[in-house]
Amino acid sequence: MSSTKRYIEVALPLPVRKTFTYEVPQDLEEAPSPGRRVLVPLGRRLLTGFVLGPALTLPTHATILPIREVLPEEVSLSPKLLKFLLWTSAYYLQPVGEVLKTSLPAGTQTRSKETIFLTEKGAEALKILEPESMEKRVLDELALKGEEGMNSSSLIRKFTPPIRGILAKIQKKGWAGKKEDLQRPPVREKKINWVRLRPSQEGIRLTGRQREVVTFLQTAQEVPVAELKTRFKNAPGVLAKLKTHGLAEIFSREAFRQPSKDGLEDWIDGPPFLLTEDQNRVLLEIFAALESGKYQPFLLHGVTGSGKTEVYLRAIDKALSRGRQALLLVPEISLTGQLVAYFRGRTSHPMAVLHSGLSAGERYDEWRKVKKGLARLVIGARSAIFAPLESLGIIIVDEEHDPSYKQDDKVRYHARDLALVRGKMEDAVVILGSATPSLESYYNAREGKFRLLSLPTRIDGRPLPEIQVLDMRLEQGEGREKPLFSRPLREALGETIGRGEQAFLFLNRRGFSTFVLCRDCGFTYRCPNCSVSLIYHLPDRTFRCHYCDHTLYAADRCPQCASSSFLLYGSGTQRLEEEIKKMLPRVPVTRMDRDTTTRKGSHQKILGQLRRGEVNLLVGTQMITKGHDLPRVTLVGVLAADLSLNLPDFRAGERTFQLLTQVAGRAGRGDLPGKVFIQSFNPNHYSIQMAREQDYAAFFEREAQIRQEMSYPPFCRLVNLRFEDNSEKRITRFSQTLEDLVRRRFKEDPKLGERLEALGPAMAPLGKLKGRHRYQMLLKGKGWRSLHDFVEKLLAEIEAEFPRRGVKLTVDVDPVHML
Ligand code: ADP
Ligand code: ZN
Ligand code: ZN
């Protein structure tokens, strides 16, 4: 073995913009390859990192430690996937180790903690140490924990004057020892016992029971022991006998946990349809692209109910039959169930499902199925874009306009945009599908970057629903409270339910009431931590903050003027449900929002009830706007179109148009025509008017014009720098430094101003959240390259000015949610 040392570069899952160098121990024949995971020491801990490759340069200031362990190949990243993830990290300016970690199922990390414990010598010392000395206080703490010891960082955190020095001294004297406590990943593969016959030996006499089991095993060959137990009463006894006779053996085999199929039976569809002419035309183009084996992006613009799912299915089937794999992304977990059932009923190719609604164990199993090549099709939410598929031939992004494709905590990325990047790397066909494409995607199609495919009519020539906009300014209620329902909507609701048809009522806000206003003094409950009003929750009569969960119990009188006349202003889904129960007391109502769907499978349950006609009225937030295909829904009511219009966000108009069009699209999908009522205090807004006319092209023209004038995407690129801190002083200082840095750069390079623009720093729309002050600076660039370079240099400068600790800075490239 040569004595030259080998070094590798490792990415650690830490919020830092750098990688780490480690030595490969001599006894390792080969250095672990890129994408493998390794256990490495960092400070007092052991962390799971990812090998990026041989280290090209060596740090001079630090001693280089050897890696501790190479982790099993089973959970690793292929070179292809690694390349894609590195691209993601570079483009979104996100820490590389965190990006790599995001791509793996949760709970597969090995980490360690250092534990400090009291030694016998320490126990002796305790008896003689000064009662008030720091040494004694620390040892006392350890004595409480006994043999177990105590995690060293928690110990350090417990004392206010720092005790690192004291801890070192205690250890040096031998009063305390330390041990490393490896915490193996909480989820692991599951093994179960199977039984099979061994080559038979002649001349063994069997009892009747035993013969029965042997005969069964002869036909079944290999059976899980558990199954044998359900089939044969005395299975354990018989099995033990067969084993001693050497007739049977037990072996263990990996078991994949099965995600629950509750509620799926409601969605299995009948035999395949004949395609419509439009579907045929669209598919011919997609097939040609698949046959070319090259990257080809499509935008599939199909009105609601135009049969996009069938197009997805056939396109996927084509790719699979050509030996490639397929990935179908959906915005909402509730939609995966429906699609999985649809696909299970129609294709025999093995599939896997990846989304956060699965338990950690299930997710790990599904992930491994994909990794082992046992699944040909993956259906999943946002993070499935990182699924370990090795020969992707097609990626489909359903409801591509949906903002939930943007991940907004930890690692910030956009799964729809990444689908295009991955598709290009894999020479795959990419289809973005929507009835209301994002402005960016439609713009790209118009510019010729994507090929535009359209399905302009509903299946079977069913009409799009008739939409009416109702002016809520004209509605009179009792007292000063505006009624929740306008008369036309209330009447239509009664009639629809009376005919035995179904209705959806859409209100984009949870809870009972938006906020409570005192009629006498104007007092409102607001969150002391976040700059938002608190929302009333009926079941426990509390006011809650929907950002930080700050909770107050409702008082009968105004805390400011003691008046008892509160005005419920604005409403949430819960209040809406109450109101309907009063209005239509005998009609069963179901609600679908984040509060009623926390349990696994609850979406499917609600949809099943509707499908079977057990409930005819569904109240909900934007969850109900997405993709559900329920043929008996003939009425859709939008209670307050203004809620999304009034958000402080440049995409508010687009969001409103999309929500209204999508929710309207739930009506009249079967043989019965649909009707839609949109209530608004702003009935003439173009988003509402064009949603009423269901005219996407007109909406695009209007909105694109505004974006161009105001210089917003797709006419420029954005990067949002958000910074947060508890201390107002620190944040102001940071703000000032950032502004100075940016100003200086603009002054040094006068041409910069032609390509870039910096807005702010300013307080974020949610100026305070969970007790932290939030500020932001929005950077606009004409081209991506210059903006990206500018931000990279700026980040390096900030790191130099504010080394380490301090304000929390997040970089959001192509931001979607800007509150
Ligand atoms: P979209 O996703 O475009 O809103 P769906 O894919 O849900 O529309 O299709 C709407 C309905 O039309 C579904 O019930 C689907 O089963 C049905 N459908 C799709 N294609 C055909 C076809 N070629 N012939 C008859 N029915 C179809
Ligand atoms: Zn709050
Ligand atoms: Zn008051």
PDB file of N, CA, C and O and ligand atoms in Angstrom, residues 518 520-523 558 560-563, ligand 3:
ATOM      1  N   CYS A 518     -64.023  45.413  17.510  1.00  0.00           N
ATOM      2  CA  CYS A 518     -64.965  45.999  18.456  1.00  0.00           C
ATOM      3  C   CYS A 518     -65.686  47.145  17.764  1.00  0.00           C
ATOM      4  O   CYS A 518     -65.070  48.045  17.223  1.00  0.00           O
ATOM      5  N   ASP A 520     -67.328  49.471  19.020  1.00  0.00           N
ATOM      6  CA  ASP A 520     -67.295  50.742  19.751  1.00  0.00           C
ATOM      7  C   ASP A 520     -65.933  51.415  19.728  1.00  0.00           C
ATOM      8  O   ASP A 520     -65.839  52.623  19.627  1.00  0.00           O
ATOM      9  N   CYS A 521     -64.872  50.654  19.865  1.00  0.00           N
ATOM     10  CA  CYS A 521     -63.568  51.315  19.900  1.00  0.00           C
ATOM     11  C   CYS A 521     -62.616  50.857  18.803  1.00  0.00           C
ATOM     12  O   CYS A 521     -61.505  51.346  18.696  1.00  0.00           O
ATOM     13  N   GLY A 522     -63.059  49.900  17.985  1.00  0.00           N
ATOM     14  CA  GLY A 522     -62.214  49.473  16.869  1.00  0.00           C
ATOM     15  C   GLY A 522     -61.101  48.502  17.248  1.00  0.00           C
ATOM     16  O   GLY A 522     -60.251  48.173  16.428  1.00  0.00           O
ATOM     17  N   PHE A 523     -61.135  48.027  18.491  1.00  0.00           N
ATOM     18  CA  PHE A 523     -60.095  47.115  18.939  1.00  0.00           C
ATOM     19  C   PHE A 523     -60.121  45.817  18.120  1.00  0.00           C
ATOM     20  O   PHE A 523     -61.171  45.276  17.824  1.00  0.00           O
ATOM     21  N   CYS A 558     -64.843  43.545  25.233  1.00  0.00           N
ATOM     22  CA  CYS A 558     -63.659  44.101  24.601  1.00  0.00           C
ATOM     23  C   CYS A 558     -62.604  44.402  25.666  1.00  0.00           C
ATOM     24  O   CYS A 558     -62.897  45.073  26.645  1.00  0.00           O
ATOM     25  N   GLN A 560     -60.371  46.427  25.638  1.00  0.00           N
ATOM     26  CA  GLN A 560     -59.978  47.833  25.654  1.00  0.00           C
ATOM     27  C   GLN A 560     -61.069  48.734  26.228  1.00  0.00           C
ATOM     28  O   GLN A 560     -60.800  49.600  27.041  1.00  0.00           O
ATOM     29  N   CYS A 561     -62.351  48.538  25.830  1.00  0.00           N
ATOM     30  CA  CYS A 561     -63.413  49.448  26.271  1.00  0.00           C
ATOM     31  C   CYS A 561     -64.551  48.726  26.959  1.00  0.00           C
ATOM     32  O   CYS A 561     -65.557  49.336  27.304  1.00  0.00           O
ATOM     33  N   ALA A 562     -64.431  47.403  27.126  1.00  0.00           N
ATOM     34  CA  ALA A 562     -65.425  46.607  27.839  1.00  0.00           C
ATOM     35  C   ALA A 562     -66.771  46.522  27.138  1.00  0.00           C
ATOM     36  O   ALA A 562     -67.740  46.014  27.691  1.00  0.00           O
ATOM     37  N   SER A 563     -66.864  47.012  25.936  1.00  0.00           N
ATOM     38  CA  SER A 563     -68.109  46.853  25.193  1.00  0.00           C
ATOM     39  C   SER A 563     -68.291  45.388  24.839  1.00  0.00           C
ATOM     40  O   SER A 563     -67.335  44.635  24.709  1.00  0.00           O
TER      41      SER A 563
HETATM   42 ZN    ZN B   3     -63.741  48.053  22.412  1.00  0.00          ZN
END
